[in-house]
Short mmCIF file of C-alpha atoms (C1' of nucleotides) in Angstrom, two decimals:
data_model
loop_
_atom_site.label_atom_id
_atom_site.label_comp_id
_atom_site.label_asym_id
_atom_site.label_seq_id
_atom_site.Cartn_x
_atom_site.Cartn_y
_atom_site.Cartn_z
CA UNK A 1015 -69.39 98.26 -61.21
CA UNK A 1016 -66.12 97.33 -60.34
CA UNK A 1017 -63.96 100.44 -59.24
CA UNK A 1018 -66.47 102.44 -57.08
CA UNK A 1019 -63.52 103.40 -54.76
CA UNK A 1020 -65.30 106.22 -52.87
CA UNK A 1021 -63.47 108.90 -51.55
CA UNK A 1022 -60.24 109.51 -53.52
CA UNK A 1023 -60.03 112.05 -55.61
CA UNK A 1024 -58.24 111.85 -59.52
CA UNK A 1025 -54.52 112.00 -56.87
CA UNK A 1026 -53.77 110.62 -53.74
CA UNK A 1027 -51.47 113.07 -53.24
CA UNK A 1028 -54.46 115.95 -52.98
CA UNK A 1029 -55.80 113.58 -50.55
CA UNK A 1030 -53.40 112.91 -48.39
CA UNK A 1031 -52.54 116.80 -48.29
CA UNK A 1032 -55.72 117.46 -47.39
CA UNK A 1033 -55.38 114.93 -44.78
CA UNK A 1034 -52.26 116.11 -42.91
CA UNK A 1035 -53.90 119.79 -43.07
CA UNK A 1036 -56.92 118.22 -40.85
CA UNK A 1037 -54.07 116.57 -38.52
CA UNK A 1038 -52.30 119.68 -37.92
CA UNK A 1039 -55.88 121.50 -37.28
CA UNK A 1040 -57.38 119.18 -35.12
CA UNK A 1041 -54.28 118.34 -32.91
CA UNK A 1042 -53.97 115.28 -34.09
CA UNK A 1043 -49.77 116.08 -34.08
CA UNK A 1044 -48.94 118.08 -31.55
CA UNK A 1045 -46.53 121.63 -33.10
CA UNK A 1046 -43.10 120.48 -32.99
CA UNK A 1047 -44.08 116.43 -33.21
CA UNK A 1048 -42.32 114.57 -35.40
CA UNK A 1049 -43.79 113.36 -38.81
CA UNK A 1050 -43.34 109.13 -39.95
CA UNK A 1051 -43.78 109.15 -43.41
CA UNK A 1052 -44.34 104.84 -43.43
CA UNK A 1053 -46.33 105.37 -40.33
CA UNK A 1054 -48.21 108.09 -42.12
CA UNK A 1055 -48.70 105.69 -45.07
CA UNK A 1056 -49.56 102.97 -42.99
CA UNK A 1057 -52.40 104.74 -41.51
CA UNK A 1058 -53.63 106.63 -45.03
CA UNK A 1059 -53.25 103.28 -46.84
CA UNK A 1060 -50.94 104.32 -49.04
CA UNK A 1061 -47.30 104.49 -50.08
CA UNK A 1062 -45.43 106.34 -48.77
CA UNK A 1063 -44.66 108.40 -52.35
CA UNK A 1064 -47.54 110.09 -52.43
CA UNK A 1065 -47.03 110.90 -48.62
CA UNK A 1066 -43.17 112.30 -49.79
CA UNK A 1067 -45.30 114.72 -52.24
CA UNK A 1068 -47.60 115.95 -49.93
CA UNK A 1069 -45.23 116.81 -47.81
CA UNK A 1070 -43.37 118.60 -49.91
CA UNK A 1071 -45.70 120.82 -50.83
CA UNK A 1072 -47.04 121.49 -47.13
CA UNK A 1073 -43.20 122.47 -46.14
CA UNK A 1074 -43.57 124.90 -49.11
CA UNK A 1075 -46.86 126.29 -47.22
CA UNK A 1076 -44.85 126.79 -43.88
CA UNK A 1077 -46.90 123.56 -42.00
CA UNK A 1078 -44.17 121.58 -42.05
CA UNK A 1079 -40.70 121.54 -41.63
CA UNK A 1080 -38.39 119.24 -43.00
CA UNK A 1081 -34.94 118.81 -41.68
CA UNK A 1082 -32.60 117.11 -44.20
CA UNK A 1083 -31.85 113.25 -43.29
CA UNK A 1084 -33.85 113.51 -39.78
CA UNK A 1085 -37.41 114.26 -40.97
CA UNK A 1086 -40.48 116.30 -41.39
CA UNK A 1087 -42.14 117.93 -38.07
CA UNK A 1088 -45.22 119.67 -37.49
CA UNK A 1089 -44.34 123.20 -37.47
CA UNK A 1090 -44.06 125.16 -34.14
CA UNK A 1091 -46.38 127.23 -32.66
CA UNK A 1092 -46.08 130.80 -32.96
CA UNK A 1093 -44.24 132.95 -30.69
CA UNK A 1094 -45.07 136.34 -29.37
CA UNK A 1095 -42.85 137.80 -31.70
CA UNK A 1096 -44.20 135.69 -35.04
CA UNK A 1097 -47.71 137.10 -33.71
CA UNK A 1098 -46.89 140.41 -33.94
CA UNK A 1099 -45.31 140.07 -37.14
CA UNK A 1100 -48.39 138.27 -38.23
CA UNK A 1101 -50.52 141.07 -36.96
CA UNK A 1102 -48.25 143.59 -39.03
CA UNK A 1103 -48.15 141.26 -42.07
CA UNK A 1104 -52.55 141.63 -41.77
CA UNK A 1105 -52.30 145.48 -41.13
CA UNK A 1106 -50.31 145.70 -44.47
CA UNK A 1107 -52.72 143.08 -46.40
CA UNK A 1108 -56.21 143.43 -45.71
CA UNK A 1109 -56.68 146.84 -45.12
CA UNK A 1110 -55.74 147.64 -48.70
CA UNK A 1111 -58.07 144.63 -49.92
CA UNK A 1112 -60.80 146.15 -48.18
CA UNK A 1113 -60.51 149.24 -50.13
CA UNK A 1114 -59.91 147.74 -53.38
CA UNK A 1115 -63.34 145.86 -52.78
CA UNK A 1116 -65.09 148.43 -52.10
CA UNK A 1117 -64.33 150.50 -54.69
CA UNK A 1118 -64.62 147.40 -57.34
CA UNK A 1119 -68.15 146.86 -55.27
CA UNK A 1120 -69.80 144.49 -57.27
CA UNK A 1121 -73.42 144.14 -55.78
CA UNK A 1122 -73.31 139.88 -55.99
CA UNK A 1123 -70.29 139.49 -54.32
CA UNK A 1124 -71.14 142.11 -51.11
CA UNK A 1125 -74.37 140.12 -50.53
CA UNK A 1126 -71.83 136.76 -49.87
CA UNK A 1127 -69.77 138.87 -48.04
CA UNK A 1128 -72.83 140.02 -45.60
CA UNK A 1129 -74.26 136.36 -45.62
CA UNK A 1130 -70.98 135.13 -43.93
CA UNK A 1131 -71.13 138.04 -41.92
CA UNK A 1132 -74.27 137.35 -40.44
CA UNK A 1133 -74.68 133.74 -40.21
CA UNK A 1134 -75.29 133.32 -36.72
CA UNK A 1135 -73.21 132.88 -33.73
CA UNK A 1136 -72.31 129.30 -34.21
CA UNK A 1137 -71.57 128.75 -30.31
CA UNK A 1138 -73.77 126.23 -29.42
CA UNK A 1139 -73.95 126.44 -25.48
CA UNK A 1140 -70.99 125.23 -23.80
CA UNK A 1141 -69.09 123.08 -26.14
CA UNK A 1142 -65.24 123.44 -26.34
CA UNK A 1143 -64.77 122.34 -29.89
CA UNK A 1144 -66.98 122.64 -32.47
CA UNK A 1145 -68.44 125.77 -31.79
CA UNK A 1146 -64.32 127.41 -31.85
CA UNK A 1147 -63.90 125.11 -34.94
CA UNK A 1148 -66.86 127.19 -36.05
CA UNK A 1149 -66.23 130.29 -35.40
CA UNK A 1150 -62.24 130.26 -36.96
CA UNK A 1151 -63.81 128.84 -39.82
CA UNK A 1152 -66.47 131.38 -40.67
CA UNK A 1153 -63.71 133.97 -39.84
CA UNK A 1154 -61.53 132.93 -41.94
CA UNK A 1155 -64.38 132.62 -44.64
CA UNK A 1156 -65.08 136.23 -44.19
CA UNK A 1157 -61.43 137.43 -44.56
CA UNK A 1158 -60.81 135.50 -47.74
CA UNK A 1159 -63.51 136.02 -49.03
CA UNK A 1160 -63.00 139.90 -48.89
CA UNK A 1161 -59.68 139.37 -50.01
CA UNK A 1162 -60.95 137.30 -53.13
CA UNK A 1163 -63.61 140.76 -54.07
CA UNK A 1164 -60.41 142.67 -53.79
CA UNK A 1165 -60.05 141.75 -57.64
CA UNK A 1166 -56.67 141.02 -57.54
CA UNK A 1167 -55.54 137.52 -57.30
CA UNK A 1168 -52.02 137.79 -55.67
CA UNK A 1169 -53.72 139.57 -52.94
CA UNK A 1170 -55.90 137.07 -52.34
CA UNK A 1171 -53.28 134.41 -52.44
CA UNK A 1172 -51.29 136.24 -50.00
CA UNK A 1173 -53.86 136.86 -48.18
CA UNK A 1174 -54.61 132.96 -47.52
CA UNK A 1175 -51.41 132.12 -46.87
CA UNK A 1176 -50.89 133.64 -44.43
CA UNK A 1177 -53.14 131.07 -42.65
CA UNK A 1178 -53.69 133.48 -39.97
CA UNK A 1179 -56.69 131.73 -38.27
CA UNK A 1180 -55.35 127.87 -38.67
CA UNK A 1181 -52.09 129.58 -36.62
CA UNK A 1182 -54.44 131.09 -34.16
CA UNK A 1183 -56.84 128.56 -33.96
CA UNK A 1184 -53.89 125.94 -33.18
CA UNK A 1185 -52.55 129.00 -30.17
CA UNK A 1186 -55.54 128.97 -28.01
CA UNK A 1187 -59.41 129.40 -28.61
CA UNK A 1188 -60.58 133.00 -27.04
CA UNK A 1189 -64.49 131.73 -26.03
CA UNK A 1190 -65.67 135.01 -26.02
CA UNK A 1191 -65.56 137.54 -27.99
CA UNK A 1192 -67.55 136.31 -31.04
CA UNK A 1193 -70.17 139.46 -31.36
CA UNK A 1194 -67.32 141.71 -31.01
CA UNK A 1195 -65.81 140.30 -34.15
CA UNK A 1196 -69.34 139.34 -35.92
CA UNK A 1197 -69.79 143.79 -35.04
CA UNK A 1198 -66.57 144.63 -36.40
CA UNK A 1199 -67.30 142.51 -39.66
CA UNK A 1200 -70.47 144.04 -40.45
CA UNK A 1201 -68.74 147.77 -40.23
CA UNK A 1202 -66.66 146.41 -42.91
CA UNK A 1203 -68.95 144.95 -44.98
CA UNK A 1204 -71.15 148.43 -44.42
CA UNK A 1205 -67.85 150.62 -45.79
CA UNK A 1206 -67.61 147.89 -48.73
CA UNK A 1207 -71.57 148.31 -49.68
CA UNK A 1208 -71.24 152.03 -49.07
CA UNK A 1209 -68.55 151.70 -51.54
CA UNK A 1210 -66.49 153.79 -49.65
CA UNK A 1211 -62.55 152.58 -49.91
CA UNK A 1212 -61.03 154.99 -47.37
CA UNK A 1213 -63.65 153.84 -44.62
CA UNK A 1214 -63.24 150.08 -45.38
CA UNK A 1215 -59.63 150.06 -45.53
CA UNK A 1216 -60.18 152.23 -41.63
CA UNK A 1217 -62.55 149.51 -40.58
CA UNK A 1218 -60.34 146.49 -41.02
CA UNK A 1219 -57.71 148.29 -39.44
CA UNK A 1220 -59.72 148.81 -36.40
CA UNK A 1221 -60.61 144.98 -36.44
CA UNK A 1222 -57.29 144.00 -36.74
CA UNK A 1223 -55.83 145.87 -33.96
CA UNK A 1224 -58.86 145.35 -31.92
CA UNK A 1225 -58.37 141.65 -32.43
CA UNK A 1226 -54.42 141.32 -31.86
CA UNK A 1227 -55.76 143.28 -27.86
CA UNK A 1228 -58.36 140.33 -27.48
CA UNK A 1229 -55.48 137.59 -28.26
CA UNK A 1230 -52.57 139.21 -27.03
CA UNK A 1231 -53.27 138.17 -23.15
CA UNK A 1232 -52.75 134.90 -24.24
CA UNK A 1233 -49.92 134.93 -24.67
CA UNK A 1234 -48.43 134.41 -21.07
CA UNK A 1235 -45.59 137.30 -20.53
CA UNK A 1236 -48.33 139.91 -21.57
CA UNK A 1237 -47.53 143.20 -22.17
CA UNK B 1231 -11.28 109.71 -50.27
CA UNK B 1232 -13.79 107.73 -51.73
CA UNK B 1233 -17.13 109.92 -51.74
CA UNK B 1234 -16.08 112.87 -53.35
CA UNK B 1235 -19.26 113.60 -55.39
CA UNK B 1236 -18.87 117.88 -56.40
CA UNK B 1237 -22.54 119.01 -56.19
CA UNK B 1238 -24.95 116.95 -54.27
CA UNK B 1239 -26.13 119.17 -50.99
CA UNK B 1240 -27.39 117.21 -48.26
CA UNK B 1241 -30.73 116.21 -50.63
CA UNK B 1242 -31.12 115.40 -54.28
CA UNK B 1243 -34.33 117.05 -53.90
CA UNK B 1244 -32.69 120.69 -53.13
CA UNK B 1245 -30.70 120.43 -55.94
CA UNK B 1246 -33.15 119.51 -58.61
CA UNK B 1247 -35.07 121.65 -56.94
CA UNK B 1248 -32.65 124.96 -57.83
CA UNK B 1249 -31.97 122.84 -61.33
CA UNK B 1250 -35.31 123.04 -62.44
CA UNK B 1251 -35.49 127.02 -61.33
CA UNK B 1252 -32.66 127.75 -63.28
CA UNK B 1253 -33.98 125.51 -66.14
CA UNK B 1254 -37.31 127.82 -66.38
CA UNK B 1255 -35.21 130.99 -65.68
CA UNK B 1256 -32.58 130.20 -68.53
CA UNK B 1257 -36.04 129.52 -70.95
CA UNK B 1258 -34.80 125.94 -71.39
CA UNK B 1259 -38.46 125.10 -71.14
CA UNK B 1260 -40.98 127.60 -72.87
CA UNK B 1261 -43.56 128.66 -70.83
CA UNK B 1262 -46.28 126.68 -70.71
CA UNK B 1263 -44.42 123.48 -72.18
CA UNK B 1264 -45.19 119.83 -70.83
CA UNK B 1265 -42.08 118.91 -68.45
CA UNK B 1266 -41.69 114.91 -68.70
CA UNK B 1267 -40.77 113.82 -65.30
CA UNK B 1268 -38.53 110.34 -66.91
CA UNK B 1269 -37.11 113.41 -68.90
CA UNK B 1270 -36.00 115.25 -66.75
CA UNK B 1271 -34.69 112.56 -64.36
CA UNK B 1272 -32.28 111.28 -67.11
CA UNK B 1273 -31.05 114.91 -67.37
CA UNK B 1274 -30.54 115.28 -63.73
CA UNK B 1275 -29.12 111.89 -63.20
CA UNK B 1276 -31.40 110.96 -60.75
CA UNK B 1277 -34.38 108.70 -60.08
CA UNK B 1278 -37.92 110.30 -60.79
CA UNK B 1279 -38.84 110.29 -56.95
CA UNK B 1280 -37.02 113.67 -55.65
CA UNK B 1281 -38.06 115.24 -59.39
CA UNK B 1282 -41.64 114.52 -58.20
CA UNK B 1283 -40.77 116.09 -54.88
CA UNK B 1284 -38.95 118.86 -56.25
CA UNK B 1285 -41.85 119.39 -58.61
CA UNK B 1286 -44.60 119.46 -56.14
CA UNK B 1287 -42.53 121.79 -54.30
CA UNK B 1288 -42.46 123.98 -57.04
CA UNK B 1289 -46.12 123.63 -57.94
CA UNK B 1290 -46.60 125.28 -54.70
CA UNK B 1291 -44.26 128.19 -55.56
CA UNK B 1292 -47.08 128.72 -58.73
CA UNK B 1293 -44.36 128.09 -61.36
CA UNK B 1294 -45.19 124.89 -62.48
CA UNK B 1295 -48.55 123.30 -62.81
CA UNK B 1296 -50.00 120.09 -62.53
CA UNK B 1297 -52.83 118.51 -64.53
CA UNK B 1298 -53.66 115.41 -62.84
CA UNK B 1299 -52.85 112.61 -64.68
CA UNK B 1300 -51.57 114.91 -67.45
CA UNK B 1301 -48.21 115.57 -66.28
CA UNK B 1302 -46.53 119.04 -65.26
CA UNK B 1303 -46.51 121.98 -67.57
CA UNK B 1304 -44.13 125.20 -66.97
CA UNK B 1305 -46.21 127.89 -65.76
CA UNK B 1306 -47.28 130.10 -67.82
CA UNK B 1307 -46.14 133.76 -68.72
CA UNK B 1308 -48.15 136.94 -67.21
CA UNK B 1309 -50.69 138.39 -69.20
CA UNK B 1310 -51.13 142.22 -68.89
CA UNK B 1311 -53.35 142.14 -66.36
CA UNK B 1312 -51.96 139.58 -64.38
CA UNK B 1313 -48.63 142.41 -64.37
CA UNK B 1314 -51.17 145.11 -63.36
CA UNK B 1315 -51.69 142.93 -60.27
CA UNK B 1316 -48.40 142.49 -59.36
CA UNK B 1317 -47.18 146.08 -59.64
CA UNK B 1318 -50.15 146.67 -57.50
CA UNK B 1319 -49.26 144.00 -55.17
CA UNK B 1320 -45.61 145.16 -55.08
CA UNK B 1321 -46.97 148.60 -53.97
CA UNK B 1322 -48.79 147.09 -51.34
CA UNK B 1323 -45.94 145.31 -49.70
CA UNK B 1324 -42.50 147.43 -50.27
CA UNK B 1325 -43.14 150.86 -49.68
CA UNK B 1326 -44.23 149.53 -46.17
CA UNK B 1327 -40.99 147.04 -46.12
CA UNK B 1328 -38.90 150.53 -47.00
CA UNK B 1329 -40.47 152.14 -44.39
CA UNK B 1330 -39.89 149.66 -41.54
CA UNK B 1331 -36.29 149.10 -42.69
CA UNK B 1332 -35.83 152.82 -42.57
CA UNK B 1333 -37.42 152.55 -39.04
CA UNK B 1334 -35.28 149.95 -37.64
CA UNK B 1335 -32.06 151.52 -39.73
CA UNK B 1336 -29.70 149.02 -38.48
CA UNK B 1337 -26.19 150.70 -40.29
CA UNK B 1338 -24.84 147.25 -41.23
CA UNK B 1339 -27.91 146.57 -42.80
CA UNK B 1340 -27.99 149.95 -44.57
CA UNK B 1341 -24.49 149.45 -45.80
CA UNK B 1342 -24.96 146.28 -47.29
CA UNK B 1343 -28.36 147.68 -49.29
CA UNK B 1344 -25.82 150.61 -50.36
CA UNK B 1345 -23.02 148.01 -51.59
CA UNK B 1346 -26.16 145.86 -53.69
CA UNK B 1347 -26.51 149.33 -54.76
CA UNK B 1348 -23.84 150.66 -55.55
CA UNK B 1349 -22.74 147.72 -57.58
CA UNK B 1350 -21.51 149.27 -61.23
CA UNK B 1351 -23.49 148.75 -64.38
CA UNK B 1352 -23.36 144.78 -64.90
CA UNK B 1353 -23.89 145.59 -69.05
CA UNK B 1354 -20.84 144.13 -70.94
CA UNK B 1355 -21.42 146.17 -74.07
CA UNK B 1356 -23.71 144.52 -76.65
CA UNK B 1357 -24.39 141.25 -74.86
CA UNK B 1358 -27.60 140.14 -75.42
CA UNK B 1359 -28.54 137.45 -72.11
CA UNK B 1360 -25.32 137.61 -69.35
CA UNK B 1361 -26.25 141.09 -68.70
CA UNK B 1362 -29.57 141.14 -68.45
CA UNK B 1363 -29.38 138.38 -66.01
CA UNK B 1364 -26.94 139.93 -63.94
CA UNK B 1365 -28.82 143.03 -64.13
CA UNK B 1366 -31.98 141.38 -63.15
CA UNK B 1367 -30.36 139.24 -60.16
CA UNK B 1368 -28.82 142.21 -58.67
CA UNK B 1369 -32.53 144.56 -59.03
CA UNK B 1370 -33.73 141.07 -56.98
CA UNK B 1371 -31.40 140.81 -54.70
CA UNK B 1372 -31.50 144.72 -53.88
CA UNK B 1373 -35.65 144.03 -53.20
CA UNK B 1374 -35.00 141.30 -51.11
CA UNK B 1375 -32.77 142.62 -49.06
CA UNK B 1376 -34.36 146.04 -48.26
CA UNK B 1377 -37.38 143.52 -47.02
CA UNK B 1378 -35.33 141.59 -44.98
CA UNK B 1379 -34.20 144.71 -43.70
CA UNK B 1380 -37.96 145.79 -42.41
CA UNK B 1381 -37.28 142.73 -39.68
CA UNK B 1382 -40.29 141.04 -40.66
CA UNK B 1383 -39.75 137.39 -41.94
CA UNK B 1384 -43.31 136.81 -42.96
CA UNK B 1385 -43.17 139.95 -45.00
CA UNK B 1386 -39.67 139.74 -46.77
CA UNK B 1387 -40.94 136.25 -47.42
CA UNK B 1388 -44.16 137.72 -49.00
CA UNK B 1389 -41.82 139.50 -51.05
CA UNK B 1390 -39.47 137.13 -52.32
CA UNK B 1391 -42.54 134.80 -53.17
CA UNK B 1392 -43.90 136.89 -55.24
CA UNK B 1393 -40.49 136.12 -58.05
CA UNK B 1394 -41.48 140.02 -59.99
CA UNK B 1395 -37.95 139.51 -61.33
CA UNK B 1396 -38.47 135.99 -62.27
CA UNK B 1397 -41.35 136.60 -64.31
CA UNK B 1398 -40.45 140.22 -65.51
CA UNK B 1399 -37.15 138.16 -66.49
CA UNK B 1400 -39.33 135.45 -68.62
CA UNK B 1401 -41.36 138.53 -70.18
CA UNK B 1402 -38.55 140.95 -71.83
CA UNK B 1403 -35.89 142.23 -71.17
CA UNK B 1404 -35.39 146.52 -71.32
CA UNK B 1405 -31.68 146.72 -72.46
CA UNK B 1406 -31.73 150.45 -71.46
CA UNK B 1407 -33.16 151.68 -67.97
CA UNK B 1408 -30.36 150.25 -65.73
CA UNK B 1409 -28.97 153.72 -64.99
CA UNK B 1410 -32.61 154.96 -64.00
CA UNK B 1411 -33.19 152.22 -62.16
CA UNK B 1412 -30.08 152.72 -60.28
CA UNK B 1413 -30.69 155.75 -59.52
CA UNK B 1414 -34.12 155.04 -58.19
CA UNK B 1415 -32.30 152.31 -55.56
CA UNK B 1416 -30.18 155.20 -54.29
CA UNK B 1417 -33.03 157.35 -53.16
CA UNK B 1418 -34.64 154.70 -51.61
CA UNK B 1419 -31.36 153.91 -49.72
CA UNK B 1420 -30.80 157.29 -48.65
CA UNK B 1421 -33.96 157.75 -47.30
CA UNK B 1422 -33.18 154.10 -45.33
CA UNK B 1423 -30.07 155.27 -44.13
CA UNK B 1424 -31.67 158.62 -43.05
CA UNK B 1425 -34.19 156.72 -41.42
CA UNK B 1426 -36.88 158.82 -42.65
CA UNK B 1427 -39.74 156.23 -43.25
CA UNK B 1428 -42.11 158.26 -45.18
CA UNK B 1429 -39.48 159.03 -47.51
CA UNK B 1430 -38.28 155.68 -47.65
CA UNK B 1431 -41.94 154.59 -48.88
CA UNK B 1432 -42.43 157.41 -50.69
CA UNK B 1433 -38.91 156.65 -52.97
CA UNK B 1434 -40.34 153.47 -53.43
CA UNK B 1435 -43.55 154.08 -54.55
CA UNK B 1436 -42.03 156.16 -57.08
CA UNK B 1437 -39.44 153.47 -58.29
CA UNK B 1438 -42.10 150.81 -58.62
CA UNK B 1439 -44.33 153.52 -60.60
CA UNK B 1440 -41.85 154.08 -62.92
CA UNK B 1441 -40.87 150.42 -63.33
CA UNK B 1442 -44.12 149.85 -64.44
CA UNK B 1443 -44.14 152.55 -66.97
CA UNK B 1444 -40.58 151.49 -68.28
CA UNK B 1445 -41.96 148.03 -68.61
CA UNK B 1446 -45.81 148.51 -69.43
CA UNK B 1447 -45.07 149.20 -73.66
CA UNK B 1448 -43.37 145.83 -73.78
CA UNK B 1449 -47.23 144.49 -73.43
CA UNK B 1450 -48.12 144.64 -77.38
CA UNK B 1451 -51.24 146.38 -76.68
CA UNK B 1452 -50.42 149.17 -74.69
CA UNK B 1453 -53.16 151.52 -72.87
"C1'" DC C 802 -65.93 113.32 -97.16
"C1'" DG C 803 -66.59 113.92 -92.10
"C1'" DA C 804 -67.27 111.94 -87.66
"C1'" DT C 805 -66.81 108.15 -84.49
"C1'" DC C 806 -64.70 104.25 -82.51
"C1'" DG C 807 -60.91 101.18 -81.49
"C1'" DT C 808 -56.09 100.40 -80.80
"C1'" DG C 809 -51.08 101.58 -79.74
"C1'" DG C 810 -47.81 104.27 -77.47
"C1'" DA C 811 -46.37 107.12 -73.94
"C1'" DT C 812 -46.79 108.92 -69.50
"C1'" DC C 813 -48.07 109.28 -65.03
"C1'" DC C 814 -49.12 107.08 -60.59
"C1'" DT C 815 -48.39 103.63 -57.12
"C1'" DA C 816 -45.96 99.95 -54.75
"C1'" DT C 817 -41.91 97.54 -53.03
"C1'" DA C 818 -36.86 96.76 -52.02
"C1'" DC C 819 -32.22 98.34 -50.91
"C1'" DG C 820 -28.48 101.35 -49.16
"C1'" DA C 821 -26.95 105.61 -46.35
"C1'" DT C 822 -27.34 108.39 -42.51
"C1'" DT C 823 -28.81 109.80 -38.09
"C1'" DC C 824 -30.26 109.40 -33.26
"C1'" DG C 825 -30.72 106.84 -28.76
"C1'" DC C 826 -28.74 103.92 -25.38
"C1'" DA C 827 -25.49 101.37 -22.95
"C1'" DA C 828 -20.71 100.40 -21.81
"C1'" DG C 829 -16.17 102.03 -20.72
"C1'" DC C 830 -12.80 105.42 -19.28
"C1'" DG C 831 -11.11 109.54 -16.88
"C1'" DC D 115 -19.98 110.18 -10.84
"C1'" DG D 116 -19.82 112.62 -15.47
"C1'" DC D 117 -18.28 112.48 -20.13
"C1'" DT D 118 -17.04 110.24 -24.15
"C1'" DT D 119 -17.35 106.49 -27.35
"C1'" DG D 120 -19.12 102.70 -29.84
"C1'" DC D 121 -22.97 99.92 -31.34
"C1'" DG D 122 -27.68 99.02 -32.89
"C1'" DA D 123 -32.21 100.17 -34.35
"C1'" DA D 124 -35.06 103.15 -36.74
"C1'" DT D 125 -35.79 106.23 -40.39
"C1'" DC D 126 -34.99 108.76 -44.40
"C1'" DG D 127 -33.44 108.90 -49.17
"C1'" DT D 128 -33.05 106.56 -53.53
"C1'" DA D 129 -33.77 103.23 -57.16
"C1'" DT D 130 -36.50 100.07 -59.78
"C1'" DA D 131 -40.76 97.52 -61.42
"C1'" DG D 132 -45.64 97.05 -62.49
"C1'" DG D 133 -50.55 98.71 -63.20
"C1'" DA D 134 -53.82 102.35 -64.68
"C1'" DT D 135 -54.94 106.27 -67.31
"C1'" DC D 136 -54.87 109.51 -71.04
"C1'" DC D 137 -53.65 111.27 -75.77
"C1'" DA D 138 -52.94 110.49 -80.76
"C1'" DC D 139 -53.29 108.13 -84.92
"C1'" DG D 140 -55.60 105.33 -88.19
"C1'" DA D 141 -59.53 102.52 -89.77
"C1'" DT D 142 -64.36 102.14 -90.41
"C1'" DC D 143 -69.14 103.53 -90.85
"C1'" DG D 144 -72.74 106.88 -91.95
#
DNA sequence: CGATCGTGGATCCTATACGATTCGCAAGCG
DNA sequence: CGCTTGCGAATCGTATAGGATCCACGATCG
């Protein structure tokens, strides 16, 4: 009984990824802040080589950005621009991985796609956080999810890179809206049951563009 | 005149980085083979920490992966289905890049797509490897260009991440098809420089159809 | 003769120390 | 008073050393 360690996985480096994801999600560093790898390590409790590799990897994800001889920093936020190309980059994704899974339509894997679909409005009463941490959470469940019955792997991979909801979750947090988008879920999920790829693929369009109108306000200089 | 090192960018990291690309491109390491990180430092030249970076980086990129506490191994080649996925992936993302480039139809753009084009057969005569490679950097560089060209970063990044003409490079290489090919790329130009974006998607739908046809026999089992 | 266990080698993983480069701030000049 | 210039601190990048883990080979027991 002498190693019993507790956390730490088989690498620190996993860890400490994993880690600097939660920063960037919870605020911790604010977009554009810069990164101190010994500070980093000093706080993880670990060298800072591991902290290098993480980071590495995370600038390869688009989190981070690393700027030769000066140092990693968060990445920025998104600007009205990246949105919309983010919006377009969805309209070309999902929309074809909603029709592949519903014409794959394998019976198991539409009943986890309605469970996250219908797990109940997770906004608690008036909290800020948690109930918006939530929320992006199960949303992004749902969309990767569909994008995983899609069958095809790539997709799916693209699909989560895109971290779509960790970029809009660190832009602003929308507090209503929630049974619009739980409605909009379950008329996908319907098309992928039905089995029917040309009304999926028409649903998740219709969510996505409904969704860029909800978040679009946001954005200051509005339309 | 003292530090007058040739290579060397602004990071060792960069450069083993590329290194290790070009390694796996040139089949220096066979798919699937362990890569020894002391190894391949001694190689390079340089200590093991920016390999481990430059490694990590590529784990990310999905051509290299890591066993934990095993060691890196090149990634492996694509099995037939795994190439069923990509041609369906490419299908999902570069008709619609063709068809936004051919919306925006900015002429410089066009003309440099037509030059990448327009570029005359790279085969020597009998060479077995140069012209194949040249062959297969230009087809890459004429793809990643034309998604530049839509305007959206996140989607000619989708595009260049997915490395079809690294891995169709590992698989085999066609010696014949490079006029066809050509000649596909011209039609898809045209219809770019006509800014006709239905055509534009259209010409290359049917140029990643055929690809896959001219490459599918190479499989073994074919359908 | 086959399977299991112990040992040796190699490798990865982590930690620490040193040099190179950049950025911030204050002093000096125009 | 504003701009430039030089210095210093902080940080990154790199190299090297030590500890822990895993794989392979050979010996031993059933």
């Amino acid at each position: 009984m002498a190693t019993m360690r507790p956390a730490r996985r088989l690498t620190l480096t996993e860890d400490v990824y994993s880690s600097v994801q939660a920063l960037i999600m919870d605020h911790a560093v604010a977009p554009g802040a810069r990164i101190n790898i010994d500070a980093l390590a000093r706080d993880l409790e670990v060298s800072p080589t591991p902290v290098r590799e993480a980071l590495a990897r995370l600038e390869a994800d688009g989190l981070v950005r690393k700027r030769p001889l000066a140092g990693y920093t968060a990445a920025p936020l998104l600007t009205r621009e990246e949105f919309e190309e983010l919006v377009e980059m969805r309209l070309i994704l999902e929309p074809p991985a909603a029709s592949r899974a519903a014409a794959v339509a394998a019976v198991p894997g539409v009943d986890r796609l309605r469970a996250e679909a219908d797990l109940p409005d997770p906004r608690p009463a008036g909290e800020g956080y948690t109930g918006i941490a939530a929320f992006t959470a199960q949303d992004a469940r749902f969309h990767h999810l569909l994008a995983e019955l899609s069958g095809n792997r790539m997709l799916h991979e693209a699909v989560v890179r895109l971290r779509s909801h960790l970029h809009l979750f660190r832009l602003h947090f929308p507090p209503a809206h929630y049974g619009i988008s739980a409605d909009e879920h379950h008329r996908v999920v319907d098309a992928v049951a039905a089995g029917d790829p040309d009304a999926a693929a028409a649903a998740m369009r219709a969510h996505l563009t409904a969704a860029r109108e909800r978040h679009l306000p946001y954005f200051g200089r509005a339309s």
